[in-house]
Short mmCIF file of C-alpha atoms in Angstrom, two decimals:
data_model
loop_
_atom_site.label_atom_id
_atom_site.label_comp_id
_atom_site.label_asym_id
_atom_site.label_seq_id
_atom_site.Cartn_x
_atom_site.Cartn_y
_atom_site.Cartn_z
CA UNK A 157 45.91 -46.43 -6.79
CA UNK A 158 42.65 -45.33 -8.76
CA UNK A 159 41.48 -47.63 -11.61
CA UNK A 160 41.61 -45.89 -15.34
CA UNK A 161 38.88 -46.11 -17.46
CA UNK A 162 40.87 -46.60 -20.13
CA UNK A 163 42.83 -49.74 -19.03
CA UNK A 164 38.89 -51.69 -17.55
CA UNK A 165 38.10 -50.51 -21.52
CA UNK A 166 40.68 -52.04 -23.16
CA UNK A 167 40.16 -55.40 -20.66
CA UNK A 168 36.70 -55.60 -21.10
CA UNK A 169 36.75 -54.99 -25.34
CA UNK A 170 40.01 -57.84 -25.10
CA UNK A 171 37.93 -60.77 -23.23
CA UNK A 172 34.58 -59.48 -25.67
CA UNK A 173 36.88 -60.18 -28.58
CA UNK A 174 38.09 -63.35 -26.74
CA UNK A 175 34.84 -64.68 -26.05
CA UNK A 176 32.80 -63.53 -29.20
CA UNK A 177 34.48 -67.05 -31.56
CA UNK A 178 32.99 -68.78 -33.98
CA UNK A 179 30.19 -70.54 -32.19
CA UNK A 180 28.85 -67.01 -30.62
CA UNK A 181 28.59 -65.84 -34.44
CA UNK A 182 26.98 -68.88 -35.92
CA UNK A 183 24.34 -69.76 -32.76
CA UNK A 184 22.33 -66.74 -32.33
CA UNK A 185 20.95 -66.23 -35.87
CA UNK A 186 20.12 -70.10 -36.46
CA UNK A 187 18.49 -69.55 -32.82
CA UNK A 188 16.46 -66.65 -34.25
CA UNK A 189 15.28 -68.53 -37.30
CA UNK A 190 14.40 -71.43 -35.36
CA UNK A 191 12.26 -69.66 -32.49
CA UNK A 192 10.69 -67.32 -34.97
CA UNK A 193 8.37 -65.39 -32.67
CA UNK A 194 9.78 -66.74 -29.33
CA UNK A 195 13.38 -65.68 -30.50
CA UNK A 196 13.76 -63.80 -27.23
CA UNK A 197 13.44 -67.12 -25.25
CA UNK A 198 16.24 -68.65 -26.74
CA UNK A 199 18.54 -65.53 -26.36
CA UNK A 200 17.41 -65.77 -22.78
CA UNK A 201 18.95 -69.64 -22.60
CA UNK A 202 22.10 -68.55 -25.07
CA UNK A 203 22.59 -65.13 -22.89
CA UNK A 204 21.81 -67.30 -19.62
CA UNK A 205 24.51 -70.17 -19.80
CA UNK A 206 27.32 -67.96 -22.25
CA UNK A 207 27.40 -64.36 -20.79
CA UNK A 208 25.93 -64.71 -17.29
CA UNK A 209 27.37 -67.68 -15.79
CA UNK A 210 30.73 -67.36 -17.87
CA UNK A 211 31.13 -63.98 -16.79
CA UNK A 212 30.39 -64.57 -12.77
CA UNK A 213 32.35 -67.56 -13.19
CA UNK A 214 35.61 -66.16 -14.59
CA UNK A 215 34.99 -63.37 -11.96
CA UNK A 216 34.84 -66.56 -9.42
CA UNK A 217 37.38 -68.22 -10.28
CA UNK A 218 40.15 -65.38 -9.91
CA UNK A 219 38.21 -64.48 -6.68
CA UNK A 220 39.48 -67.69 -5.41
CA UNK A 221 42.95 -68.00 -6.89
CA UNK A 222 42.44 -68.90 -10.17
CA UNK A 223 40.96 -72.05 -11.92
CA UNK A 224 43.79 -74.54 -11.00
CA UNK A 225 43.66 -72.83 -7.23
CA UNK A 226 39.96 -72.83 -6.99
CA UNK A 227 39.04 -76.25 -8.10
CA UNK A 228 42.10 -77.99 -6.44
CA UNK A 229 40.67 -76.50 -2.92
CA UNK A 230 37.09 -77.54 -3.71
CA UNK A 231 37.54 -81.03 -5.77
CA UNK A 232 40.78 -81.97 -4.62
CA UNK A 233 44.26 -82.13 -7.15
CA UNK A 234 42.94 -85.45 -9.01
CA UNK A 235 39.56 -84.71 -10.03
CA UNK A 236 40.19 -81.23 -10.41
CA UNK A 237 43.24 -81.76 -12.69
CA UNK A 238 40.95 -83.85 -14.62
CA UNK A 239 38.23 -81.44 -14.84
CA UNK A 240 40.22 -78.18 -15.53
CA UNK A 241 42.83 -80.36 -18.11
CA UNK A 242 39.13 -81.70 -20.04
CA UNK A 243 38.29 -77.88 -20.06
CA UNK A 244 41.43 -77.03 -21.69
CA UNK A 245 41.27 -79.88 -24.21
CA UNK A 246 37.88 -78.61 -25.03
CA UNK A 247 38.13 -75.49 -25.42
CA UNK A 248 42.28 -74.73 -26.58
CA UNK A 249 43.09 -77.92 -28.61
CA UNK A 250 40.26 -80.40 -29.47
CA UNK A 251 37.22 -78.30 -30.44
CA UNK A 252 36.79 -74.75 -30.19
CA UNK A 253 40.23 -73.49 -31.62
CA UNK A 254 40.20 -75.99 -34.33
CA UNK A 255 36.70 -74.70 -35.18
CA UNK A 256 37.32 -71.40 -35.44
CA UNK A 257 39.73 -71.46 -38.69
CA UNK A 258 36.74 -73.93 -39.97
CA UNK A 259 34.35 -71.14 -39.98
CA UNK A 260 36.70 -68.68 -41.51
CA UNK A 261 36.82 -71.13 -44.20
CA UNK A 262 33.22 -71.13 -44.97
CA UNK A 263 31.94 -67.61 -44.04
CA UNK A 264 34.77 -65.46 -45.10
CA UNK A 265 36.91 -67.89 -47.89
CA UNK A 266 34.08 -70.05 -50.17
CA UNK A 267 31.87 -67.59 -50.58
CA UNK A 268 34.31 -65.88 -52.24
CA UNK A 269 36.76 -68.45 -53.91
CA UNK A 270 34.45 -71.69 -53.96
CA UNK A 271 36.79 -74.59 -53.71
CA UNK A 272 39.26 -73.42 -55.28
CA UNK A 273 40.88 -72.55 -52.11
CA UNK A 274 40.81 -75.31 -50.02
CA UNK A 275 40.42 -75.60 -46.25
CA UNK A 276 44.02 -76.99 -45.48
CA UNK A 277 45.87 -73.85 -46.81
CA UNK A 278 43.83 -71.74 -45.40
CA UNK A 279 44.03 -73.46 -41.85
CA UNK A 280 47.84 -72.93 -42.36
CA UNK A 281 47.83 -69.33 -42.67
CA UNK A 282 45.35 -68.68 -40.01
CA UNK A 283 47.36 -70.72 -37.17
CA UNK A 284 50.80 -69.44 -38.52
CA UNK A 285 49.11 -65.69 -37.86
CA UNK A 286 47.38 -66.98 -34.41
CA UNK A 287 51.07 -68.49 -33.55
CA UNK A 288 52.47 -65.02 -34.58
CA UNK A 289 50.39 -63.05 -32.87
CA UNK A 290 50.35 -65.24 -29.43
CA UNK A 291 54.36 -66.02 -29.06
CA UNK A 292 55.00 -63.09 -27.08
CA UNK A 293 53.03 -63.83 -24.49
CA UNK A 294 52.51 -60.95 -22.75
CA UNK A 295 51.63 -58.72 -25.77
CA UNK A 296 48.29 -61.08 -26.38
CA UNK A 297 45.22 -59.12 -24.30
CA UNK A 298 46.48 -55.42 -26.00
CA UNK A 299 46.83 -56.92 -29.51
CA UNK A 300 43.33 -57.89 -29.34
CA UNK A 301 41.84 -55.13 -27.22
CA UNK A 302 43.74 -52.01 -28.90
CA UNK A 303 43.68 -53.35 -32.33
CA UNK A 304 41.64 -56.12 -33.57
CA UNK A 305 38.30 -55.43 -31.56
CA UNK A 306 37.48 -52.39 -32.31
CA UNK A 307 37.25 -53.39 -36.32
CA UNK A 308 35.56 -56.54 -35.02
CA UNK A 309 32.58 -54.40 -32.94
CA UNK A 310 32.40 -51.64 -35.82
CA UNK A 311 31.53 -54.58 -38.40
CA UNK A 312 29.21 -56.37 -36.07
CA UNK A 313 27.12 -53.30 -35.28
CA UNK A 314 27.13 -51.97 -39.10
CA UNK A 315 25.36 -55.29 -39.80
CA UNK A 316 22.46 -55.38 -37.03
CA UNK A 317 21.69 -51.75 -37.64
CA UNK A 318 20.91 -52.18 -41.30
CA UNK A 319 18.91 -55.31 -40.24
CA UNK A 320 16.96 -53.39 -37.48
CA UNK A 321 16.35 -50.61 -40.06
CA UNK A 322 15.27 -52.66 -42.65
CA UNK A 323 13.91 -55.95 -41.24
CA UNK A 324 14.30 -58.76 -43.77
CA UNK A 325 10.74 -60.27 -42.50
CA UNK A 326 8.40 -60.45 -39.13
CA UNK A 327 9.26 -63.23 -36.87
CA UNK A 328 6.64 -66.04 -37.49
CA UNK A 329 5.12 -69.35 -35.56
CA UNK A 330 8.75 -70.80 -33.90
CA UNK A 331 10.21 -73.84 -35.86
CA UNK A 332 11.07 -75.65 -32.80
CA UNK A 333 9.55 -77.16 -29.52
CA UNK A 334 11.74 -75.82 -27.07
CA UNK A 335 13.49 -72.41 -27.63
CA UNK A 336 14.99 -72.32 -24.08
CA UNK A 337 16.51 -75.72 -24.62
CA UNK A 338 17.87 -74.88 -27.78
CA UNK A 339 19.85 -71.47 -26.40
CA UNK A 340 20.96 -73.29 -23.51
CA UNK A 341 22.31 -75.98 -25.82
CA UNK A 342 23.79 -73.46 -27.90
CA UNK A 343 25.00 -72.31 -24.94
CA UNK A 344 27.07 -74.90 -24.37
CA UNK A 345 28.17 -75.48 -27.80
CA UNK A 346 29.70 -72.07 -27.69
CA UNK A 347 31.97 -73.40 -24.83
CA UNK A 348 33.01 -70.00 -23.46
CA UNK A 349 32.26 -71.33 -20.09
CA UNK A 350 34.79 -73.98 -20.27
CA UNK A 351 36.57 -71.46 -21.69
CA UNK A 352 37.50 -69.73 -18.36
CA UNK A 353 39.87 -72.09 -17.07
CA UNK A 354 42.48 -70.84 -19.39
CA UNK A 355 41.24 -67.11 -19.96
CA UNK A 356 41.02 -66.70 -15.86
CA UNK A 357 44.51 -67.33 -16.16
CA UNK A 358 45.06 -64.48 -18.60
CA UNK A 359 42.81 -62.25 -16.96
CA UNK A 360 45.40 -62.67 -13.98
CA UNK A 361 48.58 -62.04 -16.02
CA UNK A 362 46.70 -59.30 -17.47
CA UNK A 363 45.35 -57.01 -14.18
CA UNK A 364 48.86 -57.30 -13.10
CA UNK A 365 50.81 -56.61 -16.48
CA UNK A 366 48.02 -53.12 -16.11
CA UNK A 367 49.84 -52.25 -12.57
CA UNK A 368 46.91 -53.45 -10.97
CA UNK A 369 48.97 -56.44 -8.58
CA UNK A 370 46.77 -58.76 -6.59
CA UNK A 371 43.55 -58.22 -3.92
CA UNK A 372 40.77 -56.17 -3.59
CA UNK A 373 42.02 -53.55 -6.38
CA UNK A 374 42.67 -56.77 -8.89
CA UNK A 375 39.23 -58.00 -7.94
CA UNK A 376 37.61 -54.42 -8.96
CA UNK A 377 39.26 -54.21 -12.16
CA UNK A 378 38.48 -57.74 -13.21
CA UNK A 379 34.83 -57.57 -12.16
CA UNK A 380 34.47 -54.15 -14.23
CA UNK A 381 36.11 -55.49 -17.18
CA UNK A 382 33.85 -58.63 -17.04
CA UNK A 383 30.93 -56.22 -17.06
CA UNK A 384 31.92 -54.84 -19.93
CA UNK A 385 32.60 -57.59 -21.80
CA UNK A 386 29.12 -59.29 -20.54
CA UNK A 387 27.06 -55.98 -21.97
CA UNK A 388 28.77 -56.05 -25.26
CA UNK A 389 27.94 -59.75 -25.64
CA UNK A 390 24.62 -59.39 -24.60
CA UNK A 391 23.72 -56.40 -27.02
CA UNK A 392 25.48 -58.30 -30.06
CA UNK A 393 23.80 -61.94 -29.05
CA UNK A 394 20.25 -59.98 -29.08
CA UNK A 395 20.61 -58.08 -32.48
CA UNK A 396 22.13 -61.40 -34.20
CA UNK A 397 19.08 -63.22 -32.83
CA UNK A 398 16.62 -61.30 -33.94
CA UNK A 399 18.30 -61.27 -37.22
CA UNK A 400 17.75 -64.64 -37.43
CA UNK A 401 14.04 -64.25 -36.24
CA UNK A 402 13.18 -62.05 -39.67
CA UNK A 403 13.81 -64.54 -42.21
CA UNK A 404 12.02 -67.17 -39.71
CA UNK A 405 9.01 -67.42 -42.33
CA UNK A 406 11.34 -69.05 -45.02
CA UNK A 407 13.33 -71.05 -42.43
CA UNK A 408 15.05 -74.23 -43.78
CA UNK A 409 16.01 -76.44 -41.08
CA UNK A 410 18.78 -78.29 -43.68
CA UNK A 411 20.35 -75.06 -43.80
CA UNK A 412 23.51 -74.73 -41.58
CA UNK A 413 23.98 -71.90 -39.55
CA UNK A 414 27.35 -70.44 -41.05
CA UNK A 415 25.30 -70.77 -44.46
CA UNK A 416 22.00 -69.22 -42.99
CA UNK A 417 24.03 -66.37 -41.84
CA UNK A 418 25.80 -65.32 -45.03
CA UNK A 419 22.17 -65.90 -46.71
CA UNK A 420 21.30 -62.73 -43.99
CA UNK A 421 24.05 -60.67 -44.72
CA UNK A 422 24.00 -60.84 -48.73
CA UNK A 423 19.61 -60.39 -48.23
CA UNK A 424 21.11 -57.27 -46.07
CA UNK A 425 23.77 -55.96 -48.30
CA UNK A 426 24.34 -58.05 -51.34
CA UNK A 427 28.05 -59.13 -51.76
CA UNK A 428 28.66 -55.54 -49.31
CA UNK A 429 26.86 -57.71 -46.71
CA UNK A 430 29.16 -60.74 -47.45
CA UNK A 431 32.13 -58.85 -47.53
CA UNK A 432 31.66 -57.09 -43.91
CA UNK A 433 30.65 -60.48 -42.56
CA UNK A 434 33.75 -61.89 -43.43
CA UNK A 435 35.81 -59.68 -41.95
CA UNK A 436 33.66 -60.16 -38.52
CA UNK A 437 34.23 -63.76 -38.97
CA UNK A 438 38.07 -63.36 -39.87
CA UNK A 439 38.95 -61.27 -36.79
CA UNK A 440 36.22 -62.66 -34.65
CA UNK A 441 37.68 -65.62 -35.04
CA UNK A 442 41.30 -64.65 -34.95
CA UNK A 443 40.80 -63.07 -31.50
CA UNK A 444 39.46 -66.07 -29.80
CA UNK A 445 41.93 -68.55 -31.57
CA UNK A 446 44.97 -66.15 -30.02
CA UNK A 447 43.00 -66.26 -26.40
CA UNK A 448 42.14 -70.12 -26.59
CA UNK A 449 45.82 -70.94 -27.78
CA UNK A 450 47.76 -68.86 -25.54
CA UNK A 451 45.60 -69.52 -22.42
CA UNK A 452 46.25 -73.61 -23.39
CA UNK A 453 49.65 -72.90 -23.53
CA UNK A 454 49.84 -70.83 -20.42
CA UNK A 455 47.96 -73.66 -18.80
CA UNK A 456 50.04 -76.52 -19.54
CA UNK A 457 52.72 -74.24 -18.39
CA UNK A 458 51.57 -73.85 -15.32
CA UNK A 459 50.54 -77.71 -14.29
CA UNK A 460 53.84 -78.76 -15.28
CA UNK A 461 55.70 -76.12 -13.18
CA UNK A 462 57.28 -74.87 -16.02
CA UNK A 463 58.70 -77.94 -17.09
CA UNK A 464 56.34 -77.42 -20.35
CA UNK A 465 57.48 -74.15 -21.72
CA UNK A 466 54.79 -71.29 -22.76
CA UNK A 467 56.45 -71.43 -26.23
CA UNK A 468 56.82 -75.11 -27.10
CA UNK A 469 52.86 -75.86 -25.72
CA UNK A 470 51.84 -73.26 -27.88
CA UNK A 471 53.54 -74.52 -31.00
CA UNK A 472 52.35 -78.22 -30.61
CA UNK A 473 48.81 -76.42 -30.03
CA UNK A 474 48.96 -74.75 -33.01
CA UNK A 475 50.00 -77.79 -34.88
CA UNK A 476 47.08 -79.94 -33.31
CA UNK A 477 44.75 -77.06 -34.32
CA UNK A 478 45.91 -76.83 -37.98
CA UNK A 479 45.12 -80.46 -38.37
CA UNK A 480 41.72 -80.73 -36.62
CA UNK A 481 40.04 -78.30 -38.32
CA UNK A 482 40.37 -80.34 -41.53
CA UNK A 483 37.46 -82.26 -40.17
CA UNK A 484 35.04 -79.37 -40.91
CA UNK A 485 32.72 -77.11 -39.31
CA UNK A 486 29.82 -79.90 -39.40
CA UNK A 487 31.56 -82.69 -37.85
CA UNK A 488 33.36 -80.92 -35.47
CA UNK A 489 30.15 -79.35 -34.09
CA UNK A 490 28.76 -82.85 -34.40
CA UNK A 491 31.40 -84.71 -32.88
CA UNK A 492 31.86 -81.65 -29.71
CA UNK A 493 28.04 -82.51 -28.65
CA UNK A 494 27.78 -85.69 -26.64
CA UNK A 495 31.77 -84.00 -25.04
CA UNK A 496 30.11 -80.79 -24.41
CA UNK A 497 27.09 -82.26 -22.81
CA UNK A 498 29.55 -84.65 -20.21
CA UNK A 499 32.00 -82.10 -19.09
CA UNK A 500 30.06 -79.11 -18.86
CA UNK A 501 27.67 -79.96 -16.28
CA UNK A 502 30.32 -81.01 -13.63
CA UNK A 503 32.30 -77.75 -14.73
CA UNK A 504 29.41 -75.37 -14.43
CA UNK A 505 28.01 -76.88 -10.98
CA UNK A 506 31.61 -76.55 -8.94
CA UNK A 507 32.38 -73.15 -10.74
CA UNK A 508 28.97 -71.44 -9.55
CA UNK A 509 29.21 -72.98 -6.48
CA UNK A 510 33.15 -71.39 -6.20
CA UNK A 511 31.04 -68.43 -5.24
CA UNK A 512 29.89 -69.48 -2.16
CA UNK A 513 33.35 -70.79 -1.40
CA UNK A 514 33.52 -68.49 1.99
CA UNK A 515 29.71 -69.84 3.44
CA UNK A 516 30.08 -73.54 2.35
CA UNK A 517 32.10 -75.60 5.00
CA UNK A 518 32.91 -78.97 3.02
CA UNK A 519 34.93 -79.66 0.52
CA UNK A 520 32.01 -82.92 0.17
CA UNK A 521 29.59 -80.22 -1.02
CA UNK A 522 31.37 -79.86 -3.80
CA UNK A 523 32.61 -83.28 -4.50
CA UNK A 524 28.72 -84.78 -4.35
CA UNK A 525 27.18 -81.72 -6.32
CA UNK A 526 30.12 -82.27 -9.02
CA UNK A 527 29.48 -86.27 -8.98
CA UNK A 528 25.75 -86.03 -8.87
CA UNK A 529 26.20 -83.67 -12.48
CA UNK A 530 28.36 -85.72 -14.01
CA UNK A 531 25.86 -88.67 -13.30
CA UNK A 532 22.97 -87.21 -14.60
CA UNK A 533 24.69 -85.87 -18.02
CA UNK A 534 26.42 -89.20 -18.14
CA UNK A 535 22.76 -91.11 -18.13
CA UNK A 536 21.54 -88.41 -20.97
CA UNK A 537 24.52 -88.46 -23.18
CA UNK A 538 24.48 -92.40 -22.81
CA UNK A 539 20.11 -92.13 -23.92
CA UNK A 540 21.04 -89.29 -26.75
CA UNK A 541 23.57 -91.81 -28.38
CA UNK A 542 21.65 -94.82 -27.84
CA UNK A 543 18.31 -94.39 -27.20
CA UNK A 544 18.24 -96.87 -24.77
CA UNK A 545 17.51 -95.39 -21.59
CA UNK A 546 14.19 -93.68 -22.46
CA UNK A 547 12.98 -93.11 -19.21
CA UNK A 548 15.73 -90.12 -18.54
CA UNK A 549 13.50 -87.84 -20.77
CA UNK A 550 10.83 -87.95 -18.13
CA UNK A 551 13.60 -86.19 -15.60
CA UNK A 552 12.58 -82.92 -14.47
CA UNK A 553 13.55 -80.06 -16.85
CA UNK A 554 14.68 -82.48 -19.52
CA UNK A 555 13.55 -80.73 -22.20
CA UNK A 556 15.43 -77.71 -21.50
CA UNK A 557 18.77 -79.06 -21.16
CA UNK A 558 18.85 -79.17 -17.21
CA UNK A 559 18.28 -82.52 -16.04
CA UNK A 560 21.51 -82.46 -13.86
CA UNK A 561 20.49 -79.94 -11.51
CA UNK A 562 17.91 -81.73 -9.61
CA UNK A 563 21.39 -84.35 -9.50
CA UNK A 564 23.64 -81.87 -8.33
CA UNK A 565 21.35 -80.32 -5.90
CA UNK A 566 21.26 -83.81 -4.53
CA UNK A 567 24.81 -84.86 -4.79
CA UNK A 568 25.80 -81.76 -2.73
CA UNK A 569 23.36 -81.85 0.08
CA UNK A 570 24.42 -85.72 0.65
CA UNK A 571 27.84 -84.60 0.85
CA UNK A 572 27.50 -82.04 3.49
CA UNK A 573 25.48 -84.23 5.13
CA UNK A 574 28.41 -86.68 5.42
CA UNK A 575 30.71 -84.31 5.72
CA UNK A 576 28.63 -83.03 9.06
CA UNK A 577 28.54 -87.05 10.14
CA UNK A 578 32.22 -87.98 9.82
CA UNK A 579 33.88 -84.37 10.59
CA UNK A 580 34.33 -85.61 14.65
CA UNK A 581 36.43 -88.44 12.97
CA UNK A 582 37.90 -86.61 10.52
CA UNK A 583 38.10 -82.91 10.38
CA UNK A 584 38.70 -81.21 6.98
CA UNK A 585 40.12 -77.42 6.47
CA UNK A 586 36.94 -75.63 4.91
CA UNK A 587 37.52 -74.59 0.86
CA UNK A 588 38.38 -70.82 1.99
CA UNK A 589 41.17 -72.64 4.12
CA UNK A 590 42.17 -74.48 1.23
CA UNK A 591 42.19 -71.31 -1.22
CA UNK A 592 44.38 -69.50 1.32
CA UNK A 593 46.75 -72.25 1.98
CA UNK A 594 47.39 -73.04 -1.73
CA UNK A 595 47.55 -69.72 -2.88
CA UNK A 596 50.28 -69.32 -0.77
CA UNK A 597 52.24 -72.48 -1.59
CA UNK A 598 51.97 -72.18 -5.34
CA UNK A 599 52.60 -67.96 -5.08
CA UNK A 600 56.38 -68.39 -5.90
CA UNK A 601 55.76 -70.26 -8.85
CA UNK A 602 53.36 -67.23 -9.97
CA UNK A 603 55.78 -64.74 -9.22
CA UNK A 604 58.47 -66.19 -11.47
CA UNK A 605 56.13 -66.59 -14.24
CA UNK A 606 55.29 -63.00 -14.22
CA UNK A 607 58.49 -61.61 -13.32
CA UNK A 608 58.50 -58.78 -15.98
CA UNK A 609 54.54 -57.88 -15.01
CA UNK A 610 55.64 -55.24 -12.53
CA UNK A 611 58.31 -53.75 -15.18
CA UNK A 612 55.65 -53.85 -17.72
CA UNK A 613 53.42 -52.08 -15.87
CA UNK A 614 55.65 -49.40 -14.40
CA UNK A 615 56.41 -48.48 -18.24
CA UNK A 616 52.44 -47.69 -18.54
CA UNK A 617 52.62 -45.43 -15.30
#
């Protein structure tokens, strides 16, 4: 069976849409205005930790079964029940979803209404539309790729071009210390690689609902759409940065980034301006509330065995979501930090190291270059909080944001190192072993929960 060009399209445009929330729109200006002249440095961090490693990751993670698959052979079912469940909460229930109807609030409701609209009605309508939009499950990648991305990239571009064209200012002397360090951070505010736990699931569902079944073939198409979804991002991320990087001069670090970025647009377009960023918001938004929620849902489906229903997870999600977001853009960005900065370093080192899963021999490896991480961001969240543990800032490459890697590196070479000492005693299957064996145990369970995938796609045929 060849692939269609169409079908990796309509993929790739779905996960863009999926990805590109509310933290992808609000980052890259403020990162702009902040590095003024070195605005391309922290695209490089934002681009480095929310495009590249997401998209090699999610690619990773179906490579080896999926994210409950893939971290259960490498971590083991406790930890990596933890790990992938934190993810989840994250990214579906806790932060990211909830934030997303909080920045359709400010960037596409007050600007127009003020507060006389207020944010709990309108966090009512946008969940009852993400629940109505999500309940059939298997309708949820085409909804967003045939119909609400397209209007999302048209708006997005419209935007950029008339700031490339007409430049609101030249980038100036950079507002902050560290540009890299802030785009990584960003990076990790934006949470799409914590994200992948639940959208590796849908990408799954998804190649097969497209005829596409399982294997090499399966691997091809989700690899291509992940390309196209990465090149998209990147091209957007850059032209929002630099539109932050033009009005650098007047900068105003009090300013918060959904209110720097409707200053752009209206200083682009007047209330035009406003008007097309809130619809880029709106459906931006939208897209990745449908992805987050379903792929929670699908989750919490799938670690209960289908005790949990699809249906019933996604309508206490919803619910969860609706109430959250009353807290507000600002505190839940505040309060998603010191969270962000705990869980994603584990997350991050065990899902790049997923692709070595065939060359590295230990499950150990993975275990100490997981514990190491969450050491190390345990010891900097603890001195960001407190202040009392000074002496982490003098870690190597503190200042950017990657003081657990040295800690990872280390954690992982002591466990194969004990790994190689105790495996006369006790021999362990290598992770590939693992993969293969649970893939196989847990494939009936997949089957029946994508029973109507081959009918589905027979229908596009």
């Amino acid at each position: 069976m060849s692939v269609r060009v169409k079908d990796i399209l309509i993929i790739g445009l779905a996960f863009f849409a999926l990805f590109f929330g509310a933290g992808n729109l609000i980052f890259p200006p403020y990162l702009g205005a902040e590095g003024g002249e070195l605005w391309f440095e922290a695209f490089a961090g934002f681009v480095l930790i929310d495009v590249v490693i997401t998209s090699v990751g999610l690619w990773a993670l179906n490579r080896a079964g999926g994210s409950s698959v893939a971290l259960d052979a490498v971590l083991d079912k406790g930890p990596a029940l933890a790990l992938n469940t934190l993810a989840i909460l994250c990214t579906g229930v806790l932060i990211a979803a909830p934030r997303t109807a909080a920045t359709t609030y400010e960037m596409s409701v007050q600007p127009f209404f003020g507060d006389s609209v207020g944010l709990l009605p309108v966090s009512i309508v946008f969940f009852a539309v993400v629940l109505a939009l999500t309940y059939r499950q298997s309708r949820l990648v085409d909804i967003v790729g045939r119909f609400l991305t397209p209007v999302l990239v048209v708006c997005i571009v419209v935007l950029i071009v008339v700031g490339l064209v007409s430049p609101l200012g030249i980038p100036t002397a950079p507002a902050s210390s560290s540009p890299l360090g802030d785009g990584i951070a960003a990076g990790y505010q934006a949470m799409d690689i914590l994200c992948i736990v639940g959208f590796a699931i849908v990408m799954q569902d998804t190649v097969r609902t497209f005829g596409y079944g399982t294997g090499a073939l399966s691997m091809r198409v989700t690899a291509l759409a992940c390309i196209v979804a990465a090149v998209l991002l990147t091209a957007i991320y850059g032209g929002l940065t630099y539109l932050g990087a033009t009005v650098s001069a007047g900068f105003d670090p009090a300013v918060s980034q959904a209110e720097l970025l409707v200053s752009i647009a209206h200083s682009l377009m007047g209330q035009a301006g406003v008007a097309i960023l809130g619809v880029i918001v709106g459906f931006a938004c939208l897209t990745t509330a449908i992805g987050l929620s379903g792929a929670a849902a699908s989750y919490f489906e799938r670690i209960t065995g289908g005790r949990i229903g699809y249906r019933p997870a996604l309508v206490a999600i919803v619910v969860v979501n609706a109430v959250l977001c009353n807290l507000g853009l600002s505190t839940i960005i505040e309060l998603a930090q010191p969270i962000l900065d705990l869980v994603i370093p584990p997350f991050m080192t065990t899902v790049v190291l997923i692709l070595f899963v065939n060359r590295i021999r230990s499950i150990w490896t993975y275990r100490g270059a997981a514990a190491g991480a969450t050491m190390a961001s345990a010891l900097m969240v603890a001195e960001s909080l407190t202040g009392l543990l000074p002496a982490v800032e003098a870690l190597p490459l503190y200042s950017i944001g990657f003081a657990w890697i040295p800690f990872a590196v280390l954690g992982g070479v002591a466990g194969a190192l004990a790994a190689r000492i105790c495996r006369k005693s006790a021999p362990d299957a290598s992770p590939a072993q693992r993969v293969e064996r649970l893939v196989a145990e847990r494939s009936p369970f997949a089957d029946e929960l994508t029973a109507g995938a081959d009918a589905r796609a027979s229908k596009r045929r």
